[in-house]
């Protein structure tokens, strides 16, 4: 019991470490995933989410579900599919999205020097996470397709759905870092 109490005491004092790791984790994910948007395989991979989104589909030339016959598997190169994505504006959109995501990550990096801007960055990450979570509703590929097995549709998340649902953690982490940065900004004003 003594060991358990000691663990609880240590755990209770780890809030600052947890906050730092949460912020660093967000920064790592934002810079890495945002940076990957310049690569065509990553840009191809987000097409089902964007094409099916009522908020974003206008950014592509071709409506859903036309993309289904032009998807490259990761690591695969089919020149005709690549040409279709060029025409679809898949890559310019991905470049812009990647730049926005990297910008959010850089805003979070400003916490030690400008916590107010870091709070704004965290808020934007929270909004982005909500938009991403909406893909669970708008993107059919978020769920296991009905290909003969009885386990398909809700609640059976596909690979894409499992990727999206992780944004629930991003949302919570962004709200926590937003509050921490906002407290730091207010303390500087006092």
Short mmCIF file of C-alpha atoms in Angstrom, two decimals:
data_model
loop_
_atom_site.label_atom_id
_atom_site.label_comp_id
_atom_site.label_asym_id
_atom_site.label_seq_id
_atom_site.Cartn_x
_atom_site.Cartn_y
_atom_site.Cartn_z
CA UNK A 1 0.00 0.00 0.00
CA UNK A 2 2.89 2.31 0.81
CA UNK A 3 4.23 1.81 -2.73
CA UNK A 4 0.79 2.54 -4.18
CA UNK A 5 0.53 5.77 -2.17
CA UNK A 6 3.97 6.77 -3.35
CA UNK A 7 2.92 6.13 -6.95
CA UNK A 8 -0.19 8.29 -6.48
CA UNK A 9 1.90 11.10 -5.00
CA UNK A 10 4.31 11.00 -7.95
CA UNK A 11 1.45 10.76 -10.44
CA UNK A 12 -0.33 13.73 -8.85
CA UNK A 13 2.80 15.83 -9.32
CA UNK A 14 3.28 14.95 -12.99
CA UNK A 15 0.84 17.52 -14.35
CA UNK A 16 3.53 19.83 -15.78
CA UNK A 17 5.33 16.90 -17.42
CA UNK A 18 2.03 15.69 -18.87
CA UNK A 19 1.24 19.16 -20.21
CA UNK A 20 4.66 19.42 -21.84
CA UNK A 21 4.37 15.97 -23.41
CA UNK A 22 0.84 16.73 -24.63
CA UNK A 23 2.02 19.94 -26.30
CA UNK A 24 5.09 18.25 -27.81
CA UNK A 25 2.93 15.38 -29.05
CA UNK A 26 0.58 17.79 -30.79
CA UNK A 27 3.49 19.67 -32.34
CA UNK A 28 5.10 16.43 -33.56
CA UNK A 29 1.88 15.18 -35.16
CA UNK A 30 1.02 18.54 -36.73
CA UNK A 31 4.47 19.17 -38.22
CA UNK A 32 4.89 15.59 -39.40
CA UNK A 33 1.45 15.03 -40.89
CA UNK A 34 1.30 18.57 -42.25
CA UNK A 35 4.71 18.12 -43.87
CA UNK A 36 3.66 14.83 -45.45
CA UNK A 37 0.91 16.62 -47.37
CA UNK A 38 3.47 17.65 -49.98
CA UNK A 39 3.86 13.99 -50.96
CA UNK A 40 1.43 12.59 -53.46
CA UNK A 41 0.63 9.36 -51.61
CA UNK A 42 -0.56 11.37 -48.61
CA UNK A 43 -2.55 13.76 -50.82
CA UNK A 44 -4.18 10.79 -52.59
CA UNK A 45 -5.10 9.27 -49.23
CA UNK A 46 -7.23 12.17 -48.05
CA UNK A 47 -9.34 12.37 -51.22
CA UNK A 48 -12.27 10.27 -49.89
CA UNK A 49 -12.57 12.55 -46.85
CA UNK A 50 -12.53 15.78 -48.83
CA UNK A 51 -14.62 14.56 -51.78
CA UNK A 52 -17.45 13.39 -49.49
CA UNK A 53 -17.41 16.40 -47.16
CA UNK A 54 -20.22 18.90 -47.77
CA UNK A 55 -17.91 21.61 -46.42
CA UNK A 56 -14.87 20.79 -48.56
CA UNK A 57 -15.92 18.88 -51.68
CA UNK A 58 -16.12 22.07 -53.77
CA UNK A 59 -12.32 22.27 -53.56
CA UNK A 60 -12.00 19.32 -55.93
CA UNK A 61 -12.97 19.30 -59.60
CA UNK A 62 -14.53 15.83 -59.66
CA UNK A 63 -17.45 14.89 -57.38
CA UNK A 64 -17.58 11.79 -55.19
CA UNK A 65 -17.53 8.87 -55.77
CA UNK A 66 -15.56 9.30 -59.01
CA UNK A 67 -12.29 9.08 -57.06
CA UNK A 68 -12.93 5.41 -56.25
CA UNK A 69 -11.66 4.31 -59.66
CA UNK A 70 -8.54 6.49 -59.38
CA UNK A 71 -7.14 5.60 -55.96
CA UNK A 72 -3.54 4.40 -55.76
CA UNK A 73 -2.62 2.05 -52.93
CA UNK A 74 0.17 3.47 -50.76
CA UNK A 75 3.44 2.79 -52.55
CA UNK A 76 1.72 2.14 -55.88
CA UNK A 77 2.12 4.36 -58.93
CA UNK A 78 -0.51 4.28 -61.66
CA UNK A 79 0.26 7.20 -63.99
CA UNK A 80 -3.36 7.51 -65.18
CA UNK A 81 -4.54 7.85 -61.58
CA UNK A 82 -1.84 10.40 -60.85
CA UNK A 83 -2.98 12.43 -63.88
CA UNK A 84 -6.58 12.25 -62.66
CA UNK A 85 -5.51 13.65 -59.27
CA UNK A 86 -3.58 16.44 -60.98
CA UNK A 87 -6.74 17.39 -62.86
CA UNK A 88 -8.86 17.00 -59.71
CA UNK A 89 -6.75 19.63 -57.86
CA UNK A 90 -5.87 16.97 -55.29
CA UNK A 91 -2.28 18.16 -54.88
CA UNK A 92 -2.74 21.94 -54.63
CA UNK A 93 -5.41 21.37 -51.99
CA UNK A 94 -3.10 19.04 -50.05
CA UNK A 95 -0.26 21.58 -50.23
CA UNK A 96 -2.52 24.28 -48.78
CA UNK A 97 -3.88 21.97 -46.09
CA UNK A 98 -0.38 20.88 -45.15
CA UNK A 99 0.77 24.49 -44.86
CA UNK A 100 -2.16 25.26 -42.56
CA UNK A 101 -1.45 22.22 -40.37
CA UNK A 102 2.27 23.12 -40.13
CA UNK A 103 1.29 26.69 -39.24
CA UNK A 104 -0.87 25.37 -36.39
CA UNK A 105 2.08 23.32 -35.15
CA UNK A 106 4.38 26.34 -35.29
CA UNK A 107 1.84 28.42 -33.34
CA UNK A 108 1.93 25.81 -30.57
CA UNK A 109 5.75 26.08 -30.57
CA UNK A 110 5.37 29.73 -29.54
CA UNK A 111 4.03 28.87 -26.07
CA UNK A 112 7.21 29.89 -24.14
CA UNK A 113 7.45 33.28 -25.90
CA UNK A 114 3.90 34.11 -26.93
CA UNK A 115 1.37 31.97 -25.06
CA UNK A 116 -1.53 34.01 -26.45
CA UNK A 117 -0.65 32.98 -30.01
CA UNK A 118 -0.15 29.40 -28.81
CA UNK A 119 -3.66 29.49 -27.29
CA UNK A 120 -5.04 30.61 -30.67
CA UNK A 121 -3.10 27.79 -32.35
CA UNK A 122 -4.55 25.23 -29.95
CA UNK A 123 -8.05 26.58 -30.57
CA UNK A 124 -7.53 26.17 -34.32
CA UNK A 125 -6.31 22.60 -33.78
CA UNK A 126 -9.47 21.88 -31.79
CA UNK A 127 -11.62 23.23 -34.64
CA UNK A 128 -9.61 21.20 -37.16
CA UNK A 129 -10.14 18.07 -35.06
CA UNK A 130 -13.91 18.63 -35.02
CA UNK A 131 -13.90 18.97 -38.82
CA UNK A 132 -11.84 15.79 -39.10
CA UNK A 133 -14.21 13.92 -36.77
CA UNK A 134 -17.10 14.94 -39.04
CA UNK A 135 -15.56 12.64 -41.66
CA UNK A 136 -16.90 9.70 -39.63
CA UNK A 137 -20.36 10.85 -40.71
CA UNK A 138 -19.63 11.99 -44.27
CA UNK A 139 -17.07 9.45 -45.53
CA UNK A 140 -18.46 5.97 -46.33
CA UNK A 141 -14.92 4.56 -46.33
CA UNK A 142 -14.70 5.23 -42.57
CA UNK A 143 -16.62 1.98 -42.01
CA UNK A 144 -15.92 -1.59 -43.02
CA UNK A 145 -17.68 -2.15 -46.38
CA UNK A 146 -20.32 -4.83 -46.89
CA UNK A 147 -18.30 -7.35 -48.88
CA UNK A 148 -19.90 -10.53 -47.56
CA UNK A 149 -18.96 -10.51 -43.86
CA UNK A 150 -21.66 -9.75 -41.32
CA UNK A 151 -19.32 -7.27 -39.58
CA UNK A 152 -19.64 -4.11 -41.66
CA UNK A 153 -20.91 -0.55 -41.24
CA UNK A 154 -21.25 1.07 -37.82
CA UNK A 155 -19.52 0.43 -35.36
CA UNK A 156 -16.84 -1.39 -37.37
CA UNK A 157 -14.24 1.29 -38.15
CA UNK A 158 -12.12 0.74 -41.25
CA UNK A 159 -8.46 1.80 -41.43
CA UNK A 160 -9.57 5.29 -42.46
CA UNK A 161 -12.13 5.41 -39.66
CA UNK A 162 -9.53 4.36 -37.09
CA UNK A 163 -7.30 7.16 -38.37
CA UNK A 164 -10.10 9.71 -37.99
CA UNK A 165 -11.35 8.65 -34.56
CA UNK A 166 -7.92 9.41 -33.10
CA UNK A 167 -8.77 13.08 -33.58
CA UNK A 168 -10.92 12.76 -30.46
CA UNK A 169 -7.59 12.67 -28.58
CA UNK A 170 -6.28 15.60 -30.64
CA UNK A 171 -9.40 17.56 -29.72
CA UNK A 172 -8.96 16.95 -25.98
CA UNK A 173 -5.22 17.66 -26.10
CA UNK A 174 -5.79 20.90 -28.01
CA UNK A 175 -8.34 22.09 -25.45
CA UNK A 176 -5.93 21.30 -22.60
CA UNK A 177 -3.00 23.14 -24.21
CA UNK A 178 -5.30 26.03 -25.16
CA UNK A 179 -6.31 26.47 -21.51
CA UNK A 180 -2.69 26.21 -20.33
CA UNK A 181 -1.47 28.77 -22.88
CA UNK A 182 -4.36 31.10 -22.13
CA UNK A 183 -3.56 30.95 -18.38
CA UNK A 184 0.07 31.79 -19.15
CA UNK A 185 -0.98 34.70 -21.37
CA UNK A 186 -3.31 36.07 -18.70
CA UNK A 187 -0.61 35.72 -16.02
CA UNK A 188 1.72 37.86 -18.14
CA UNK A 189 -0.92 40.58 -18.33
CA UNK A 190 -1.43 40.67 -14.55
#
